[in-house]
């Protein structure tokens, strides 16, 4: 029996190279090792975008298409939509009964996001409860491993604490404490050198055409100290080089690094190699994407099947939880 993995991604924007290289490629690898459940967490997207929900529908569809186009195989893993498995909401409610307010107020992302995001009112019950909903996503499948980035560690710790408290109160061996699965994944810089993020407007999207990718990379920041082609550069200071390390071959990486240091290659030529490699990496994804876009019923079938499988698993846990909490 394979151990179970669950992870989720929030449809709060179109998928970009950061999501792809940082998370999705890892998810594809894990589907051969574990029994994987991958969830598009659209209710989570509402916790911060409740005032403007209309783009979420497009983001969801883009996310599902890219999941499959990137290589998630519905015959190997379960791909589903959170809001189609109502048991998540039921467990969120029940877990909210036992979660002390102080635990939620202490989650670092809570205060951080409230101060960071000025254009939205995040002083809501739903936003405070974000990690309880995440705990429900994970615990309802009794997942052992949760592949996430380090930023999610506090949410995982809270999930473990909630599971422990549930077991302490109702002691039935129903919920298990999940472990974060921290796989080394590259930090993907955006075109301005900061972390790639849709909120920084520095992202290369999986849905960008080769022409747009070329345009974006051509204006990408490089080693700021290298003003002329005749200046020697330091590749480690150039986010273009960071992308080379993700998308180029070992030989090409060694070549551009040496040539940059010796001022033998200009930034434009270096970027051309990168553009070619990003496009080559994405080509299979683009053709699979196109197939899925041309056949919407295929996508609907995959999603319906995934939702059904997820709901069946979630329902098994909920039946036990309802009994443990004396609801039946
Ligand atoms: N909070 C996660 C993020 O921002 C998304 C998420 C929601 C999640 N539910 C989850 C991740 C369950 C892993 C497991 O990345």
CSV table of C-alpha atoms and ligand atoms in Angstrom, one decimal:
chain,number,residue,atom,x,y,z
A,1,UNK,CA,0.0,0.0,0.0
A,2,UNK,CA,1.3,3.4,-1.0
A,3,UNK,CA,1.4,6.1,1.6
A,4,UNK,CA,-1.0,9.0,0.9
A,5,UNK,CA,-0.1,12.5,-0.1
A,6,UNK,CA,-2.3,15.5,-0.3
A,7,UNK,CA,-1.6,19.0,-1.6
A,8,UNK,CA,-3.5,22.0,-2.7
A,9,UNK,CA,-3.0,25.1,-4.8
A,10,UNK,CA,-5.0,28.3,-4.7
A,11,UNK,CA,-6.5,29.5,-7.9
A,12,UNK,CA,-5.7,33.2,-7.3
A,13,UNK,CA,-4.0,33.8,-10.6
A,14,UNK,CA,-2.8,32.1,-13.8
A,15,UNK,CA,-0.1,29.6,-13.2
A,16,UNK,CA,3.5,30.8,-13.9
A,17,UNK,CA,6.9,29.3,-14.1
A,18,UNK,CA,7.4,29.7,-10.4
A,19,UNK,CA,4.4,27.4,-9.6
A,20,UNK,CA,5.5,25.1,-12.4
A,21,UNK,CA,9.2,24.6,-11.4
A,22,UNK,CA,8.6,25.1,-7.7
A,23,UNK,CA,5.6,22.8,-7.1
A,24,UNK,CA,4.0,21.2,-10.1
A,25,UNK,CA,7.0,19.3,-11.4
A,26,UNK,CA,7.4,17.9,-7.9
A,27,UNK,CA,3.8,16.8,-7.8
A,28,UNK,CA,4.3,15.0,-11.1
A,29,UNK,CA,7.2,13.1,-9.7
A,30,UNK,CA,5.3,12.2,-6.5
A,31,UNK,CA,2.4,10.6,-8.3
A,32,UNK,CA,4.6,7.6,-9.1
A,33,UNK,CA,5.7,7.1,-5.4
A,34,UNK,CA,2.6,7.9,-3.4
A,35,UNK,CA,-1.2,7.8,-3.6
A,36,UNK,CA,-1.7,11.4,-4.4
A,37,UNK,CA,-4.6,13.7,-4.0
A,38,UNK,CA,-4.2,17.1,-5.6
A,39,UNK,CA,-6.8,19.8,-4.9
A,40,UNK,CA,-7.6,23.1,-6.5
A,41,UNK,CA,-8.5,25.0,-3.3
A,42,UNK,CA,-11.1,27.5,-4.6
A,43,UNK,CA,-12.6,28.2,-1.3
A,44,UNK,CA,-9.2,29.3,0.0
A,45,UNK,CA,-9.0,31.7,-3.0
A,46,UNK,CA,-12.2,33.3,-1.7
A,47,UNK,CA,-10.8,34.1,1.7
A,48,UNK,CA,-8.8,36.9,0.3
A,49,UNK,CA,-10.7,37.6,-3.0
A,50,UNK,CA,-14.3,37.5,-1.8
A,51,UNK,CA,-14.9,41.0,-3.0
A,52,UNK,CA,-13.9,40.2,-6.6
A,53,UNK,CA,-14.6,36.5,-7.2
A,54,UNK,CA,-15.2,36.6,-11.0
A,55,UNK,CA,-11.7,35.9,-12.2
A,56,UNK,CA,-11.4,32.8,-10.0
A,57,UNK,CA,-13.4,30.7,-12.5
A,58,UNK,CA,-10.8,31.3,-15.2
A,59,UNK,CA,-7.9,30.7,-12.8
A,60,UNK,CA,-9.4,27.3,-11.8
A,61,UNK,CA,-9.8,26.2,-15.4
A,62,UNK,CA,-6.3,27.3,-16.2
A,63,UNK,CA,-4.9,25.5,-13.2
A,64,UNK,CA,-6.7,22.2,-14.0
A,65,UNK,CA,-5.6,22.4,-17.6
A,66,UNK,CA,-2.0,23.0,-16.6
A,67,UNK,CA,-2.0,20.3,-13.9
A,68,UNK,CA,-2.8,17.7,-16.6
A,69,UNK,CA,-0.7,19.3,-19.3
A,70,UNK,CA,2.3,19.4,-17.0
A,71,UNK,CA,2.0,15.6,-16.6
A,72,UNK,CA,-0.4,14.9,-13.7
A,73,UNK,CA,-2.0,11.7,-14.8
A,74,UNK,CA,-5.6,11.1,-13.7
A,75,UNK,CA,-5.0,7.4,-13.8
A,76,UNK,CA,-2.2,7.8,-11.2
A,77,UNK,CA,-3.5,10.5,-9.0
A,78,UNK,CA,-6.8,12.2,-8.0
A,79,UNK,CA,-7.3,15.7,-9.2
A,80,UNK,CA,-10.2,17.5,-7.8
A,81,UNK,CA,-11.9,20.8,-6.9
A,82,UNK,CA,-12.3,21.6,-3.2
A,83,UNK,CA,-15.7,23.2,-3.5
A,84,UNK,CA,-17.1,20.1,-5.2
A,85,UNK,CA,-16.3,18.0,-2.1
A,86,UNK,CA,-18.6,19.5,0.5
A,87,UNK,CA,-17.2,17.3,3.2
A,88,UNK,CA,-14.3,19.8,3.4
A,89,UNK,CA,-16.7,22.5,4.6
A,90,UNK,CA,-18.3,20.2,7.1
A,91,UNK,CA,-15.0,19.3,8.6
A,92,UNK,CA,-13.9,22.9,8.6
A,93,UNK,CA,-16.9,23.7,10.6
A,94,UNK,CA,-16.4,20.9,13.1
A,95,UNK,CA,-12.7,21.6,13.5
A,96,UNK,CA,-13.5,25.3,14.1
A,97,UNK,CA,-15.4,24.2,17.3
A,98,UNK,CA,-12.2,22.8,18.8
A,99,UNK,CA,-9.6,25.2,17.5
A,100,UNK,CA,-8.6,27.8,20.1
A,101,UNK,CA,-8.7,31.4,18.8
A,102,UNK,CA,-5.2,32.0,20.1
A,103,UNK,CA,-3.7,29.3,17.9
A,104,UNK,CA,-5.1,31.1,14.8
A,105,UNK,CA,-4.1,34.6,15.8
A,106,UNK,CA,-0.5,33.3,16.3
A,107,UNK,CA,-0.1,31.9,12.8
A,108,UNK,CA,2.5,34.2,11.3
A,109,UNK,CA,0.9,34.5,7.9
A,110,UNK,CA,-2.2,35.9,9.4
A,111,UNK,CA,-0.7,39.2,10.7
A,112,UNK,CA,1.8,39.3,7.9
A,113,UNK,CA,-0.7,39.1,5.1
A,114,UNK,CA,-3.0,41.6,6.9
A,115,UNK,CA,-0.2,44.2,7.0
A,116,UNK,CA,1.2,43.3,3.6
A,117,UNK,CA,-2.0,43.3,1.6
A,118,UNK,CA,-3.4,46.9,2.0
A,119,UNK,CA,-6.0,46.9,-0.8
A,120,UNK,CA,-8.2,44.2,0.7
A,121,UNK,CA,-10.0,44.0,4.0
A,122,UNK,CA,-8.8,40.7,5.5
A,123,UNK,CA,-10.3,41.3,8.8
A,124,UNK,CA,-12.8,38.5,8.4
A,125,UNK,CA,-13.7,35.3,10.1
A,126,UNK,CA,-12.9,33.3,6.9
A,127,UNK,CA,-9.4,34.7,6.6
A,128,UNK,CA,-8.6,33.9,10.2
A,129,UNK,CA,-10.0,30.4,9.6
A,130,UNK,CA,-7.9,29.9,6.5
A,131,UNK,CA,-5.6,27.4,8.2
A,132,UNK,CA,-8.5,25.5,9.7
A,133,UNK,CA,-9.9,24.9,6.2
A,134,UNK,CA,-6.4,23.8,5.1
A,135,UNK,CA,-6.3,21.4,8.1
A,136,UNK,CA,-9.6,20.0,7.0
A,137,UNK,CA,-8.3,19.5,3.4
A,138,UNK,CA,-5.4,17.4,4.7
A,139,UNK,CA,-7.0,15.6,7.7
A,140,UNK,CA,-10.1,14.5,5.8
A,141,UNK,CA,-7.9,12.2,3.6
A,142,UNK,CA,-5.7,11.1,6.5
A,143,UNK,CA,-2.8,12.1,4.4
A,144,UNK,CA,0.7,11.2,5.7
A,145,UNK,CA,2.7,13.7,3.6
A,146,UNK,CA,2.0,17.2,2.4
A,147,UNK,CA,4.3,18.6,-0.2
A,148,UNK,CA,4.6,22.3,0.5
A,149,UNK,CA,7.1,25.1,0.6
A,150,UNK,CA,8.7,26.2,3.8
A,151,UNK,CA,6.2,29.1,4.0
A,152,UNK,CA,3.5,26.6,4.8
A,153,UNK,CA,5.3,25.0,7.8
A,154,UNK,CA,3.2,26.9,10.4
A,155,UNK,CA,0.0,25.8,8.7
A,156,UNK,CA,1.2,22.2,8.8
A,157,UNK,CA,2.1,22.5,12.5
A,158,UNK,CA,-1.3,23.9,13.2
A,159,UNK,CA,-2.9,21.0,11.3
A,160,UNK,CA,-0.9,18.6,13.5
A,161,UNK,CA,-2.0,20.4,16.6
A,162,UNK,CA,-5.7,20.3,15.6
A,163,UNK,CA,-5.4,16.6,14.8
A,164,UNK,CA,-3.8,16.0,18.2
A,165,UNK,CA,-6.6,18.0,20.0
A,166,UNK,CA,-9.3,16.1,18.1
A,167,UNK,CA,-7.8,12.8,19.2
A,168,UNK,CA,-7.4,14.1,22.8
A,169,UNK,CA,-11.1,15.1,22.9
A,170,UNK,CA,-12.6,12.2,21.0
A,171,UNK,CA,-9.7,9.6,21.1
A,172,UNK,CA,-10.8,7.3,18.3
A,173,UNK,CA,-7.6,7.0,16.2
A,174,UNK,CA,-9.4,8.7,13.4
A,175,UNK,CA,-7.1,11.5,12.4
A,176,UNK,CA,-3.4,11.2,11.7
A,177,UNK,CA,-0.8,13.9,12.0
A,178,UNK,CA,0.6,14.8,8.6
A,179,UNK,CA,4.3,15.6,7.9
A,180,UNK,CA,5.4,18.3,5.6
A,181,UNK,CA,7.2,16.9,2.6
A,182,UNK,CA,9.9,19.4,1.9
A,183,UNK,CA,11.5,18.6,-1.4
A,184,UNK,CA,14.2,21.0,-2.5
A,185,UNK,CA,12.6,23.1,-5.2
A,186,UNK,CA,14.2,26.0,-7.0
A,187,UNK,CA,13.4,29.6,-6.0
A,188,UNK,CA,12.2,31.0,-9.3
A,189,UNK,CA,13.0,34.7,-9.8
A,190,UNK,CA,10.7,36.9,-11.8
A,191,UNK,CA,11.8,39.3,-14.5
A,192,UNK,CA,12.7,42.0,-11.9
A,193,UNK,CA,14.8,39.6,-9.9
A,194,UNK,CA,12.3,39.4,-7.0
A,195,UNK,CA,10.5,36.1,-6.3
A,196,UNK,CA,8.2,35.3,-9.2
A,197,UNK,CA,4.7,36.3,-8.2
A,198,UNK,CA,1.6,37.5,-9.9
A,199,UNK,CA,1.3,40.3,-7.4
A,200,UNK,CA,4.7,41.7,-8.4
A,201,UNK,CA,3.7,41.7,-12.1
A,202,UNK,CA,7.0,40.0,-12.9
A,203,UNK,CA,5.8,36.5,-13.9
A,204,UNK,CA,6.2,34.4,-17.0
A,205,UNK,CA,2.9,32.5,-17.4
A,206,UNK,CA,2.5,29.0,-18.7
A,207,UNK,CA,-0.1,30.4,-21.0
A,208,UNK,CA,2.3,33.0,-22.4
A,209,UNK,CA,3.1,32.6,-26.1
A,210,UNK,CA,6.8,32.1,-27.1
A,211,UNK,CA,6.7,35.7,-28.4
A,212,UNK,CA,5.6,37.0,-25.0
A,213,UNK,CA,8.2,34.8,-23.2
A,214,UNK,CA,10.9,36.2,-25.5
A,215,UNK,CA,9.8,39.8,-24.8
A,216,UNK,CA,9.7,39.3,-21.1
A,217,UNK,CA,13.0,37.5,-20.8
A,218,UNK,CA,14.7,40.1,-23.1
A,219,UNK,CA,13.8,42.8,-20.6
A,220,UNK,CA,14.8,40.7,-17.6
A,221,UNK,CA,17.1,42.1,-15.1
A,222,UNK,CA,20.8,40.8,-15.2
A,223,UNK,CA,23.9,41.5,-13.1
A,224,UNK,CA,23.3,45.2,-12.4
A,225,UNK,CA,27.0,46.0,-12.2
A,226,UNK,CA,27.6,44.8,-15.8
A,227,UNK,CA,26.7,47.8,-17.8
A,228,UNK,CA,28.6,47.1,-21.0
A,229,UNK,CA,29.2,43.8,-22.9
A,230,UNK,CA,32.9,44.3,-22.3
A,231,UNK,CA,32.4,44.4,-18.5
A,232,UNK,CA,33.0,41.1,-16.8
A,233,UNK,CA,29.8,39.9,-15.1
A,234,UNK,CA,29.0,37.9,-12.0
A,235,UNK,CA,26.4,35.3,-13.0
A,236,UNK,CA,25.4,34.7,-9.4
A,237,UNK,CA,24.0,38.2,-9.3
A,238,UNK,CA,21.9,37.7,-12.4
A,239,UNK,CA,18.4,36.2,-12.1
A,240,UNK,CA,18.8,35.2,-15.7
A,241,UNK,CA,21.5,32.8,-14.5
A,242,UNK,CA,19.1,31.5,-11.8
A,243,UNK,CA,16.6,30.6,-14.5
A,244,UNK,CA,19.4,28.9,-16.6
A,245,UNK,CA,20.1,26.7,-13.6
A,246,UNK,CA,16.5,25.6,-13.7
A,247,UNK,CA,15.9,25.3,-17.5
A,248,UNK,CA,19.3,24.8,-19.2
A,249,UNK,CA,21.6,21.8,-19.5
A,250,UNK,CA,24.7,21.4,-17.3
A,251,UNK,CA,26.9,22.2,-20.3
A,252,UNK,CA,25.0,25.4,-21.2
A,253,UNK,CA,25.0,26.5,-17.5
A,254,UNK,CA,28.7,26.1,-17.3
A,255,UNK,CA,29.2,27.8,-20.6
A,256,UNK,CA,27.1,30.9,-19.9
A,257,UNK,CA,28.7,31.3,-16.4
A,258,UNK,CA,32.2,31.1,-17.7
A,259,UNK,CA,31.5,33.3,-20.7
A,260,UNK,CA,29.7,35.9,-18.5
A,261,UNK,CA,32.7,36.1,-16.1
A,262,UNK,CA,35.1,36.5,-19.0
A,263,UNK,CA,32.9,39.0,-20.8
A,264,UNK,CA,32.7,36.7,-23.8
A,265,UNK,CA,28.9,36.6,-24.0
A,266,UNK,CA,26.5,39.5,-23.9
A,267,UNK,CA,23.3,39.4,-21.9
A,268,UNK,CA,21.1,39.2,-25.0
A,269,UNK,CA,22.9,36.1,-26.3
A,270,UNK,CA,22.8,34.5,-22.9
A,271,UNK,CA,19.0,35.3,-22.7
A,272,UNK,CA,18.5,33.8,-26.2
A,273,UNK,CA,19.8,30.4,-24.9
A,274,UNK,CA,17.5,30.7,-21.9
A,275,UNK,CA,14.4,31.6,-24.0
A,276,UNK,CA,15.1,28.6,-26.3
A,277,UNK,CA,15.4,26.2,-23.3
A,278,UNK,CA,12.2,27.5,-21.5
A,279,UNK,CA,10.3,27.1,-24.7
A,280,UNK,CA,11.6,23.6,-25.3
A,281,UNK,CA,10.7,22.6,-21.7
A,282,UNK,CA,7.2,24.0,-22.2
A,283,UNK,CA,6.5,22.7,-25.7
A,284,UNK,CA,4.9,19.4,-24.6
A,285,UNK,CA,2.8,21.2,-22.0
A,286,UNK,CA,1.6,23.7,-24.7
A,287,UNK,CA,0.5,20.9,-27.0
A,288,UNK,CA,-1.3,19.0,-24.3
A,289,UNK,CA,-2.9,22.3,-23.2
A,290,UNK,CA,-4.2,22.8,-26.7
A,291,UNK,CA,-5.7,19.3,-26.8
A,292,UNK,CA,-7.5,20.0,-23.5
A,293,UNK,CA,-8.7,23.4,-24.6
A,294,UNK,CA,-10.1,21.8,-27.8
A,295,UNK,CA,-11.9,19.1,-25.9
A,296,UNK,CA,-13.6,20.6,-22.9
A,297,UNK,CA,-15.5,17.4,-22.1
A,298,UNK,CA,-12.2,15.5,-21.5
A,299,UNK,CA,-11.4,18.0,-18.8
A,300,UNK,CA,-14.9,17.8,-17.3
A,301,UNK,CA,-14.7,14.0,-17.2
A,302,UNK,CA,-11.4,14.0,-15.5
A,303,UNK,CA,-12.6,16.5,-12.9
A,304,UNK,CA,-15.9,14.7,-12.3
A,305,UNK,CA,-14.1,11.4,-11.8
A,306,UNK,CA,-11.6,13.1,-9.4
A,307,UNK,CA,-14.3,14.8,-7.4
A,308,UNK,CA,-16.1,11.6,-7.0
A,309,UNK,CA,-13.1,9.7,-5.9
A,310,UNK,CA,-12.1,12.4,-3.4
A,311,UNK,CA,-15.7,12.7,-2.0
A,312,UNK,CA,-15.8,8.9,-1.4
A,313,UNK,CA,-12.6,9.0,0.6
A,314,UNK,CA,-13.6,12.2,2.5
A,315,UNK,CA,-17.0,10.7,3.3
A,316,UNK,CA,-15.4,7.6,4.9
A,317,UNK,CA,-13.5,9.9,7.4
A,318,UNK,CA,-16.5,12.1,8.0
A,319,UNK,CA,-18.7,9.2,8.9
A,320,UNK,CA,-16.3,8.3,11.7
A,321,UNK,CA,-16.0,11.9,12.8
A,322,UNK,CA,-19.7,12.5,13.0
A,323,UNK,CA,-20.0,9.4,15.2
A,324,UNK,CA,-17.1,10.5,17.4
A,325,UNK,CA,-18.6,14.0,17.8
A,326,UNK,CA,-22.0,12.4,18.7
A,327,UNK,CA,-23.8,13.8,15.7
A,328,UNK,CA,-25.3,10.4,14.9
B,1,LIG,N1,-2.1,27.3,1.8
B,1,LIG,C1,-1.6,26.6,0.7
B,1,LIG,C2,-0.7,27.6,-0.1
B,1,LIG,O1,-1.0,28.8,-0.1
B,1,LIG,C3,-2.7,26.1,-0.2
B,1,LIG,C4,-3.4,24.9,0.5
B,1,LIG,C5,-4.7,24.9,0.9
B,1,LIG,C6,-2.9,23.7,0.8
B,1,LIG,N2,-5.0,23.7,1.4
B,1,LIG,C7,-3.9,22.9,1.3
B,1,LIG,C8,-1.6,23.1,0.6
B,1,LIG,C9,-3.7,21.6,1.7
B,1,LIG,C10,-1.4,21.8,1.0
B,1,LIG,C11,-2.4,21.1,1.6
B,1,LIG,O2,0.1,27.1,-0.8
